[in-house]
Coordinates of C-alpha atoms in Angstrom, one line a residue:
X1 CA -32.5 1.8 23.0
X2 CA -30.8 0.6 26.2
X3 CA -27.4 -1.1 25.6
X4 CA -28.6 -4.3 27.3
X5 CA -31.5 -4.6 24.8
X6 CA -29.1 -4.1 21.9
X7 CA -27.0 -6.9 23.1
X8 CA -30.0 -9.2 23.6
X9 CA -31.2 -8.5 20.0
X10 CA -27.7 -9.2 18.6
X11 CA -27.5 -12.5 20.4
X12 CA -30.9 -13.5 19.3
X13 CA -30.6 -12.5 15.7
X14 CA -27.1 -13.9 15.0
X15 CA -27.0 -17.2 13.1
X16 CA -23.9 -18.0 15.1
X17 CA -24.2 -16.5 18.6
X18 CA -21.8 -13.7 19.5
X19 CA -19.8 -14.1 22.7
X20 CA -21.6 -11.9 25.3
X21 CA -18.2 -10.6 26.4
X22 CA -17.7 -8.8 23.1
X23 CA -21.4 -8.0 22.2
X24 CA -21.5 -4.5 23.8
X25 CA -18.7 -3.2 21.6
X26 CA -20.1 -5.0 18.5
X27 CA -23.4 -3.2 19.0
X28 CA -21.7 0.1 19.5
X29 CA -20.7 0.2 15.8
X30 CA -23.4 2.4 14.4
X31 CA -24.1 3.8 10.9
X32 CA -25.1 7.2 12.3
X33 CA -21.6 7.7 13.7
X34 CA -19.9 6.6 10.5
X35 CA -22.1 8.9 8.4
X36 CA -21.5 11.9 10.7
X37 CA -17.7 11.5 10.8
X38 CA -17.3 10.8 7.1
X39 CA -19.6 13.7 6.1
X40 CA -17.2 16.0 8.0
X41 CA -13.9 14.5 6.7
X42 CA -15.1 14.6 3.1
X43 CA -16.6 18.1 3.3
X44 CA -15.4 21.1 1.4
X45 CA -13.8 22.8 4.5
X46 CA -11.2 20.0 4.7
X47 CA -10.1 20.7 1.1
X48 CA -9.5 17.1 0.2
X49 CA -6.9 16.5 3.0
X50 CA -3.8 16.8 0.8
X51 CA -0.7 16.1 2.9
X52 CA 0.8 19.2 4.5
X53 CA -2.3 21.4 3.7
X54 CA -4.6 23.0 6.2
X55 CA -7.3 20.5 5.6
X56 CA -4.9 17.7 6.4
X57 CA -4.0 19.3 9.7
X58 CA -7.7 19.7 10.6
X59 CA -8.2 16.0 10.0
X60 CA -5.3 15.3 12.3
X61 CA -6.8 17.3 15.1
X62 CA -10.3 15.8 14.5
X63 CA -8.9 12.2 14.8
X64 CA -6.9 13.1 17.9
X65 CA -10.0 14.6 19.5
X66 CA -12.1 11.5 18.8
X67 CA -9.4 9.3 20.3
X68 CA -9.4 11.4 23.4
X69 CA -13.2 11.3 23.7
X70 CA -13.1 7.5 23.3
X71 CA -10.6 7.2 26.2
X72 CA -7.5 6.0 24.4
X73 CA -4.1 6.6 25.8
X74 CA -1.9 8.9 23.8
X75 CA 0.9 6.9 22.2
X76 CA 3.7 9.4 21.8
X77 CA 5.0 11.1 24.9
X78 CA 1.6 12.1 26.1
X79 CA 0.4 13.0 22.6
X80 CA -1.7 11.3 20.0
X81 CA 0.5 12.9 17.3
X82 CA 3.6 11.2 16.0
X83 CA 5.7 13.5 13.8
X84 CA 6.5 12.4 10.3
X85 CA 9.3 14.7 8.9
X86 CA 9.1 15.2 5.2
X87 CA 10.8 16.8 2.3
X88 CA 8.5 18.4 -0.2
X89 CA 10.0 19.0 -3.7
X90 CA 8.8 20.1 -7.1
X91 CA 10.6 18.3 -10.0
X92 CA 11.9 20.5 -12.9
X93 CA 10.6 18.3 -15.7
X94 CA 12.6 20.2 -18.3
X95 CA 16.0 19.7 -16.7
X96 CA 15.4 16.2 -15.3
X97 CA 17.0 14.0 -17.9
X98 CA 17.7 10.5 -19.0
X99 CA 20.4 10.3 -21.7
X100 CA 21.9 7.2 -23.4
X101 CA 25.4 7.6 -24.8
X102 CA 26.9 5.0 -27.1
X103 CA 29.6 5.0 -29.8
X104 CA 29.9 8.8 -29.7
X105 CA 26.2 9.4 -30.1
X106 CA 23.6 10.3 -27.6
X107 CA 19.8 9.7 -27.2
X108 CA 17.9 12.1 -25.0
X109 CA 14.6 10.7 -23.6
X110 CA 11.5 12.8 -22.8
X111 CA 10.2 13.1 -19.3
X112 CA 6.7 11.6 -18.9
X113 CA 6.6 10.3 -22.5
X114 CA 9.6 8.0 -22.1
X115 CA 10.3 7.9 -18.4
X116 CA 9.4 9.4 -15.0
X117 CA 11.8 9.9 -12.1
X118 CA 11.6 11.8 -8.8
X119 CA 14.3 12.3 -6.2
X120 CA 14.2 14.7 -3.2
X121 CA 17.6 16.3 -4.0
X122 CA 19.4 17.3 -7.1
X123 CA 21.7 14.6 -8.5
X124 CA 23.6 14.0 -11.7
X125 CA 24.9 10.4 -12.3
X126 CA 26.7 9.1 -15.3
X127 CA 27.8 5.5 -15.3
X128 CA 28.0 2.3 -17.4
X129 CA 24.9 0.1 -17.4
X130 CA 24.5 -3.5 -16.3
X131 CA 21.4 -5.7 -16.6
X132 CA 20.3 -7.4 -13.4
X133 CA 17.2 -9.4 -14.5
X134 CA 14.4 -8.6 -12.1
X135 CA 16.7 -7.0 -9.6
X136 CA 15.7 -9.5 -6.8
X137 CA 17.6 -11.1 -4.0
X138 CA 15.1 -13.4 -2.2
X139 CA 16.6 -16.1 0.0
X140 CA 13.2 -17.4 0.8
X141 CA 12.8 -18.4 -2.9
X142 CA 16.5 -19.3 -3.3
X143 CA 16.8 -16.7 -6.0
X144 CA 19.4 -13.9 -6.6
X145 CA 19.7 -11.8 -9.7
X146 CA 22.9 -10.3 -8.4
X147 CA 24.8 -13.6 -8.2
X148 CA 28.1 -13.1 -10.2
X149 CA 27.2 -9.5 -11.0
X150 CA 29.4 -6.6 -10.2
X151 CA 27.1 -3.6 -9.8
X152 CA 29.5 -1.3 -8.0
X153 CA 29.6 2.2 -9.6
X154 CA 27.0 1.1 -12.2
X155 CA 23.5 2.0 -13.2
X156 CA 21.4 -1.1 -13.0
X157 CA 18.6 -1.9 -15.5
X158 CA 16.0 -4.3 -14.1
X159 CA 12.6 -5.6 -15.1
X160 CA 9.5 -4.8 -13.1
X161 CA 7.6 -7.4 -11.1
X162 CA 9.0 -10.9 -10.6
X163 CA 9.8 -14.0 -12.6
X164 CA 7.3 -16.6 -13.7
X165 CA 4.4 -14.2 -13.7
X166 CA 1.0 -15.8 -14.5
X167 CA 2.5 -19.3 -13.9
X168 CA 0.4 -21.0 -11.1
X169 CA 3.4 -23.2 -10.4
X170 CA 5.8 -20.3 -9.9
X171 CA 8.2 -20.4 -6.9
X172 CA 7.1 -16.8 -6.3
X173 CA 3.3 -16.1 -6.8
X174 CA 2.8 -16.3 -10.5
X175 CA -0.8 -15.4 -10.1
X176 CA 0.0 -12.2 -8.1
X177 CA 2.9 -10.4 -6.4
X178 CA 5.1 -11.2 -3.4
X179 CA 7.1 -8.6 -1.5
X180 CA 10.0 -9.3 -3.9
X181 CA 8.2 -7.4 -6.7
X182 CA 8.3 -4.1 -4.9
X183 CA 10.2 -1.3 -6.7
X184 CA 11.6 0.3 -3.5
X185 CA 13.0 -3.0 -2.3
X186 CA 14.6 -3.5 -5.7
X187 CA 16.3 0.0 -5.5
X188 CA 17.5 -0.8 -2.0
X189 CA 18.9 -4.1 -3.2
X190 CA 20.8 -2.4 -6.0
X191 CA 22.1 0.2 -3.6
X192 CA 23.4 -2.6 -1.3
X193 CA 25.2 -4.0 -4.2
X194 CA 27.0 -0.7 -4.9
X195 CA 24.8 0.7 -7.8
X196 CA 24.6 4.4 -8.3
X197 CA 21.3 4.4 -10.1
X198 CA 18.4 2.2 -11.2
X199 CA 16.2 2.1 -14.3
X200 CA 13.1 0.0 -14.0
X201 CA 11.3 -1.2 -17.2
X202 CA 8.2 -3.2 -17.7
X203 CA 8.8 -6.9 -18.1
X204 CA 8.7 -7.4 -21.9
X205 CA 6.4 -10.5 -21.9
X206 CA 3.8 -9.0 -19.6
X207 CA 0.1 -9.6 -20.1
X208 CA -0.9 -6.3 -18.6
X209 CA -0.1 -2.6 -18.8
X210 CA 3.2 -1.4 -17.5
X211 CA 3.2 0.9 -14.5
X212 CA 3.5 3.9 -16.8
X213 CA 0.6 2.6 -19.0
X214 CA -1.6 1.9 -15.9
X215 CA -1.1 5.3 -14.4
X216 CA -2.1 6.9 -17.8
X217 CA -5.5 5.2 -17.4
X218 CA -6.3 7.4 -14.3
X219 CA -7.5 10.8 -15.6
X220 CA -5.2 13.6 -14.6
X221 CA -2.9 11.7 -12.3
X222 CA 0.3 12.1 -14.3
X223 CA -0.4 15.8 -14.6
X224 CA -0.7 16.0 -10.8
X225 CA 2.6 14.1 -10.5
X226 CA 4.5 16.6 -12.5
X227 CA 2.9 20.0 -11.8
X228 CA 2.7 19.9 -8.0
X229 CA 5.2 19.0 -5.4
X230 CA 6.1 15.4 -4.5
X231 CA 6.9 14.3 -0.9
X232 CA 9.4 12.0 0.7
X233 CA 10.5 11.0 4.2
X234 CA 13.4 13.1 5.4
X235 CA 15.7 10.1 5.0
X236 CA 14.0 9.2 1.7
X237 CA 13.1 5.8 3.3
X238 CA 16.7 4.7 3.1
X239 CA 17.1 5.3 -0.6
X240 CA 20.2 7.2 -1.6
X241 CA 20.4 6.6 -5.3
X242 CA 18.0 7.9 -8.1
X243 CA 15.5 5.5 -9.8
X244 CA 13.7 6.1 -13.0
X245 CA 10.8 4.1 -14.5
X246 CA 11.2 3.9 -18.3
X247 CA 9.1 2.6 -21.3
X248 CA 9.7 -0.3 -23.6
X249 CA 11.6 1.8 -26.2
X250 CA 14.2 2.7 -23.6
X251 CA 14.5 -0.9 -22.6
X252 CA 15.0 -2.0 -26.2
X253 CA 17.7 0.6 -26.8
X254 CA 19.6 -0.2 -23.6
X255 CA 19.5 -3.9 -24.3
X256 CA 20.3 -3.6 -28.1
X257 CA 23.8 -5.1 -27.6
X258 CA 22.8 -7.8 -25.1
X259 CA 22.9 -10.6 -27.6
X260 CA 19.2 -11.5 -26.8
X261 CA 16.1 -9.5 -27.1
X262 CA 14.3 -8.3 -23.9
X263 CA 11.6 -10.9 -24.5
X264 CA 14.2 -13.6 -24.9
X265 CA 16.0 -12.5 -21.7
X266 CA 12.8 -12.7 -19.7
X267 CA 11.8 -16.0 -21.1
X268 CA 15.2 -17.5 -20.2
X269 CA 15.0 -16.2 -16.6
X270 CA 11.4 -17.5 -16.3
X271 CA 12.4 -20.9 -17.6
X272 CA 15.7 -21.5 -15.7
X273 CA 15.3 -19.2 -12.7
X274 CA 19.0 -18.5 -13.2
X275 CA 20.4 -15.0 -13.2
X276 CA 21.3 -13.4 -16.5
X277 CA 23.8 -10.7 -15.5
X278 CA 25.0 -8.6 -18.5
X279 CA 27.5 -5.8 -18.6
X280 CA 26.1 -3.7 -21.5
X281 CA 29.1 -2.8 -23.6
X282 CA 29.6 0.8 -24.7
X283 CA 26.4 1.8 -22.9
X284 CA 26.5 4.8 -20.6
X285 CA 23.5 6.5 -19.0
X286 CA 23.1 9.9 -17.5
X287 CA 20.4 10.2 -14.9
X288 CA 20.0 13.9 -13.9
X289 CA 17.4 15.1 -11.4
X290 CA 16.8 18.8 -10.9
X291 CA 14.2 20.2 -8.6
X292 CA 12.6 23.6 -8.9
X293 CA 12.0 23.8 -5.1
X294 CA 12.8 21.8 -2.0
X295 CA 11.5 22.4 1.6
X296 CA 11.3 20.5 4.8
X297 CA 8.0 20.2 6.7
X298 CA 6.2 17.9 9.2
X299 CA 3.0 16.1 9.1
X300 CA 1.6 13.6 11.7
X301 CA 0.4 10.1 12.3
X302 CA -2.4 9.9 14.8
X303 CA -1.9 7.0 17.3
X304 CA -3.7 5.9 20.4
X305 CA -3.5 2.8 22.6
X306 CA -6.0 0.7 24.5
X307 CA -4.2 -1.4 27.0
X308 CA -4.7 -5.2 27.1
X309 CA -6.2 -6.9 30.1
X310 CA -3.5 -9.6 30.6
X311 CA -0.3 -8.6 32.4
X312 CA 1.6 -11.3 30.5
X313 CA 0.3 -10.4 27.0
X314 CA -0.5 -6.6 27.2
X315 CA 3.0 -5.9 25.8
X316 CA 1.9 -7.5 22.5
X317 CA 0.0 -5.5 20.0
X318 CA -2.8 -5.7 17.4
X319 CA -2.7 -2.7 15.1
X320 CA -5.7 -1.1 13.3
X321 CA -4.7 1.3 10.6
X322 CA -5.8 3.5 7.7
X323 CA -4.7 6.8 6.1
X324 CA -6.4 10.2 6.3
X325 CA -4.8 12.1 3.4
X326 CA -6.1 12.4 -0.1
X327 CA -5.5 14.5 -3.3
X328 CA -6.6 17.9 -2.1
X329 CA -7.6 20.6 -4.6
X330 CA -6.3 20.7 -8.1
X331 CA -7.1 22.9 -11.0
X332 CA -10.1 24.3 -9.1
X333 CA -11.5 20.8 -8.4
X334 CA -11.8 19.3 -4.9
X335 CA -10.9 15.6 -4.5
X336 CA -13.1 14.8 -1.5
X337 CA -11.7 11.3 -0.8
X338 CA -14.8 9.9 0.9
X339 CA -14.0 6.3 0.1
X340 CA -10.2 6.9 -0.3
X341 CA -9.6 7.0 2.5
X342 CA -12.2 8.8 4.6
X343 CA -13.9 5.5 5.0
X344 CA -10.9 3.8 6.5
X345 CA -10.2 6.8 8.8
X346 CA -13.6 6.8 10.3
X347 CA -13.4 3.0 10.5
X348 CA -10.4 3.2 12.8
X349 CA -12.1 5.8 14.9
X350 CA -15.3 3.8 15.2
X351 CA -13.4 0.7 16.3
X352 CA -11.5 2.6 18.9
X353 CA -14.9 3.7 20.3
X354 CA -16.3 0.2 20.1
X355 CA -13.4 -1.5 22.0
X356 CA -13.3 1.3 24.6
X357 CA -17.1 1.0 25.2
X358 CA -16.9 -2.7 25.7
X359 CA -16.6 -3.5 29.5
X360 CA -14.2 -6.4 28.9
X361 CA -10.9 -5.9 27.1
X362 CA -8.9 -8.4 25.1
X363 CA -5.6 -9.7 26.6
X364 CA -3.3 -8.0 24.1
X365 CA -3.1 -4.2 23.6
X366 CA -4.7 -2.5 20.7
X367 CA -3.1 0.3 18.7
X368 CA -5.2 2.6 16.5
X369 CA -3.1 4.4 13.9
X370 CA -4.3 6.7 11.2
X371 CA -1.3 7.4 8.9
X372 CA -0.2 10.5 7.0
X373 CA 0.9 10.9 3.4
X374 CA -0.1 7.5 2.1
X375 CA -0.9 9.0 -1.3
X376 CA 2.6 10.3 -1.5
X377 CA 4.2 6.8 -1.1
X378 CA 3.0 5.2 2.1
X379 CA 5.1 7.7 4.0
X380 CA 3.3 7.7 7.3
X381 CA 3.2 4.0 7.6
X382 CA 6.9 3.6 6.6
X383 CA 7.8 6.2 9.2
X384 CA 5.8 4.4 11.8
X385 CA 7.3 1.0 10.9
X386 CA 10.8 2.6 11.3
X387 CA 9.8 4.3 14.6
X388 CA 7.0 2.2 16.1
X389 CA 5.3 3.4 19.3
X390 CA 5.3 -0.3 20.5
X391 CA 7.9 -2.9 19.4
X392 CA 7.2 -4.5 16.0
X393 CA 8.5 -7.8 17.4
X394 CA 5.4 -7.9 19.5
X395 CA 3.0 -6.7 16.8
X396 CA 0.9 -9.8 16.1
X397 CA -1.4 -8.6 13.3
X398 CA -2.3 -5.5 11.3
X399 CA -5.9 -4.8 10.1
X400 CA -5.5 -2.0 7.5
X401 CA -8.5 -0.2 6.0
X402 CA -8.2 1.6 2.7
X403 CA -11.4 2.2 0.7
X404 CA -14.0 0.1 2.6
X405 CA -17.0 2.2 1.7
X406 CA -18.0 1.4 -1.8
X407 CA -19.1 -1.4 -4.1
X408 CA -16.5 -2.5 -6.7
X409 CA -17.5 -1.3 -10.2
X410 CA -15.9 -1.3 -13.6
X411 CA -13.4 1.5 -14.2
X412 CA -10.8 2.6 -16.7
X413 CA -8.0 1.5 -14.4
X414 CA -9.1 -2.0 -14.0
X415 CA -10.7 -2.7 -17.5
X416 CA -9.6 -6.1 -18.7
X417 CA -7.4 -6.6 -15.6
X418 CA -9.8 -8.1 -13.0
X419 CA -13.1 -9.9 -12.9
X420 CA -15.8 -8.2 -11.0
X421 CA -18.7 -10.1 -9.4
X422 CA -22.2 -9.2 -10.7
X423 CA -23.1 -8.0 -7.2
X424 CA -20.4 -6.5 -5.0
X425 CA -22.7 -4.8 -2.5
X426 CA -21.9 -7.3 0.2
X427 CA -18.3 -8.2 -0.7
X428 CA -15.0 -7.4 1.0
X429 CA -11.5 -8.0 -0.5
X430 CA -8.7 -9.2 1.7
X431 CA -5.2 -8.6 0.4
X432 CA -2.2 -10.3 1.9
X433 CA -3.7 -13.4 3.5
X434 CA -1.6 -15.5 1.1
X435 CA 1.2 -14.8 3.7
X436 CA -1.0 -15.8 6.7
X437 CA -3.5 -18.6 6.3
X438 CA -4.1 -18.3 10.1
X439 CA -5.3 -14.7 9.5
X440 CA -7.6 -15.8 6.7
X441 CA -9.1 -18.5 8.9
X442 CA -9.8 -16.1 11.7
X443 CA -11.6 -13.7 9.4
X444 CA -13.7 -16.5 7.9
X445 CA -14.7 -17.7 11.3
X446 CA -15.8 -14.2 12.3
X447 CA -17.6 -13.6 9.0
X448 CA -20.2 -16.2 10.1
X449 CA -21.5 -13.6 12.5
X450 CA -22.0 -10.8 10.0
X451 CA -22.9 -12.5 6.7
X452 CA -20.3 -10.7 4.6
X453 CA -18.9 -12.2 1.5
X454 CA -15.1 -12.4 1.2
X455 CA -12.9 -12.4 -1.9
X456 CA -9.1 -13.1 -2.1
X457 CA -8.9 -12.3 -5.8
X458 CA -6.4 -9.4 -5.2
X459 CA -3.8 -11.9 -4.0
X460 CA -3.9 -13.2 -7.5
X461 CA -3.4 -9.8 -9.1
X462 CA -0.2 -9.4 -11.1
X463 CA -1.3 -6.4 -13.1
X464 CA -2.3 -3.6 -10.7
X465 CA 0.4 -4.1 -8.0
X466 CA -2.4 -4.0 -5.4
X467 CA -0.5 -5.9 -2.7
X468 CA 2.1 -3.1 -2.3
X469 CA -0.2 -0.1 -2.6
X470 CA -1.4 0.5 0.9
X471 CA -0.2 0.9 4.5
X472 CA -0.1 -2.8 5.4
X473 CA 2.9 -3.3 3.1
X474 CA 5.6 -1.7 5.4
X475 CA 4.6 -4.3 8.0
X476 CA 4.3 -7.2 5.6
X477 CA 7.9 -6.8 4.6
X478 CA 8.8 -7.1 8.2
X479 CA 7.2 -10.5 8.5
X480 CA 4.1 -9.3 10.3
X481 CA 0.7 -10.7 9.4
X482 CA -0.7 -7.6 7.8
X483 CA -3.8 -7.5 5.5
X484 CA -5.4 -4.7 3.5
X485 CA -9.2 -4.7 3.8
X486 CA -10.6 -3.3 0.6
X487 CA -13.9 -3.0 -1.3
X488 CA -12.4 -2.5 -4.7
X489 CA -12.0 0.2 -7.3
X490 CA -14.7 2.2 -9.0
X491 CA -14.9 5.1 -11.5
X492 CA -14.6 7.7 -8.8
X493 CA -11.2 6.5 -7.7
X494 CA -8.9 9.6 -7.3
X495 CA -11.6 11.8 -8.9
X496 CA -13.5 14.7 -7.5
X497 CA -16.6 12.5 -7.6
X498 CA -15.5 10.3 -4.6
X499 CA -18.1 11.8 -2.4
X500 CA -20.0 10.8 0.8
X501 CA -23.4 10.2 -0.7
X502 CA -22.0 7.3 -2.7
X503 CA -20.9 5.4 0.4
X504 CA -22.6 2.0 1.2
X505 CA -22.8 2.6 5.0
X506 CA -24.6 -0.7 5.7
X507 CA -21.8 -2.6 4.1
X508 CA -19.2 -0.5 5.9
X509 CA -20.8 -1.2 9.2
X510 CA -20.6 -5.0 8.6
X511 CA -17.0 -4.7 7.6
X512 CA -16.2 -2.9 10.9
X513 CA -18.2 -5.5 12.9
X514 CA -16.2 -8.2 11.2
X515 CA -12.9 -6.3 12.0
X516 CA -14.0 -5.9 15.6
X517 CA -14.6 -9.6 16.0
X518 CA -11.4 -10.6 14.1
X519 CA -9.3 -8.1 16.0
X520 CA -10.7 -9.4 19.3
X521 CA -9.6 -12.9 18.2
X522 CA -6.1 -11.8 17.4
X523 CA -5.8 -9.9 20.7
X524 CA -7.3 -12.6 22.9
X525 CA -6.4 -16.0 21.4
X526 CA -3.5 -18.0 22.9
X527 CA -1.8 -18.3 19.4
X528 CA -1.8 -15.2 17.2
X529 CA -1.5 -15.6 13.4
X530 CA 1.8 -16.5 11.8
X531 CA 3.5 -15.0 8.8
X532 CA 4.6 -17.2 5.9
X533 CA 7.5 -15.8 3.9
X534 CA 7.2 -18.1 1.0
X535 CA 3.5 -18.6 0.3
X536 CA 2.1 -21.4 -1.9
X537 CA -0.2 -19.7 -4.4
X538 CA -2.1 -22.9 -5.4
X539 CA -3.4 -23.1 -1.9
X540 CA -5.0 -19.7 -2.3
X541 CA -6.3 -20.5 -5.8
X542 CA -8.3 -23.4 -4.5
X543 CA -9.8 -21.4 -1.6
X544 CA -10.4 -18.0 -3.3
X545 CA -13.9 -17.2 -4.4

C-alpha cells in the first residue's frame, strides 16, 4: 500500500484527526516489524541475553545495525556503542556473614534465610550500631532522619520504604513510593554521614511482604542470586560501604535494647515525623563479605540520535529507552525474555525507524537508548545518567519501555498486592507521572488518537517497589520527567515461559503509536513537561483509573 494511502486512511479513521506532519511516521509503526524483531531477540540463539554473555553481545550488534539502517547518528564518538564497565563477582555465601555481638555473646545469622548482602569487593566491617529511622534526608519534605545523629564509624540500621505508608495524607506518597524510598539512596545517605555499613529491615508495621518475602515469591530467583555471579558498575555506582537486607528477627534482636519495640518506633515516626535516632548500647555488628571470584568486563548501551529541526532547540533532548538484557540460561532452562524486555527493545528500534521515516522532524533532538544490565541493578541506565551522550540539563523527558507486550494477569508475585482489571488487553500503565502532571496530560491528549486505556495504579503501589525498578529511575532522581511505560506482571515474569507467541502485538503497536505522538509533543511543544519534586498523592488518587 502506498504511504500516501496509509496516511489518508489514518486521517479518515481517527476519531481525533492526526496532524498530517506526523502521520507518515505514525503509519510506519507496523506489527510485522515488531513481530520479526522480537522473534529474533527472544529466539534460542540469543540464549536469553544475559548480561556479558554471547547472546547479549549479539543483541547489541543487532540493535546497532537497526539504528544504522534507520539513519540515526551514532552517539558515542562515531559509534552506537557506549561502554559500560562492570565488575562481575560471585558471592561466597558460606563466608559472607552477619554477626551480632552483645554482652560477650554472639549471634551468627544465616545467609538467604536471615539476610542477603552483595558487594563487589571483599570487606570485613565491625562497628557499633545506631538506629536512623527510615534513613532518609529529604529537604523537599522537610524531613531528616539524621538530624542529631552521629553515624560516623557506625553501622546504621534503617527501615525500608518511607514514613506514613498507606496514609493518603502523607507528606511523602503514602499510597506509593517517592524517590526517598530507594535503598541505594539510603545507603549513599548513610555513607555521606560517615557510616561504615548499612542494614535495611522491613518496616515492622508494613501491610505487604518485605523485599526478602517478595523475592521469595518468584520461583528460582533467590537461587539465581546466590549461585551465579552478580554485577556492579566499576565504581559500584558511588557506593563504598556494604549494605545487607535482613529479616524481622534480625531487626528485633538489634532493637532489643532500644526502649521501644520496632513497631512502636515506626508508629512514633509516622505520627510525629520527628527523627528517632538511637545509639544501640552494647550492640556491635560484623558485616563480612567474601567473594569466590571477581573479574572486570565491559558491556554496552546502544545509543543513536536523530537531530532536531530547530537550531534554537535541537540541543535539547527527548529520550526513548528500554533494556535489552534478560536472565539467560540457568539450570538448563532458557529465559527468553520476550516481554521482559524484548518488547521494550524492539519498541525503541521501531520508534527510531518511525521518526526517521517521517519527512518532518520535531524541533528538539531525539535520543534512542537501549540499556545494558538492567536486570543486574539498572546498571546501563545509571552509567548513562552519569555519562550522558547529551547534557541531562537539556533532557526534557524520558519515555522508558519495560514490558509493553503482554496483558496483566494474576501471578504469585502480585497476589493480594494489586487490583487487576477484568480486561487488560487494551491497558497501559504509566509509572512516575505523579512527579509530572504535564507529562500525564500530554499522554492523555495523545491517547485520544489511539484508543488505549491508561492506568496510574502503580504510582499508588507501596508493596512492590515498582517506581524504582526500571531504567527511568536514574533520570527521575535527577529531576527529569521520566516515566516507565508498563503493561503489568503475569505468571511468565522472569520465567522460561516468557516467549514471543504470548505477545499482544496489536496492543504493543498502539502503545508505540501513543509514544510516537507523545514524544513528538515533548520534542516540538514550546513548553516541555516539568518535574515536581514533592508530589501531591491525593491529586493522582482522584485522577487514577
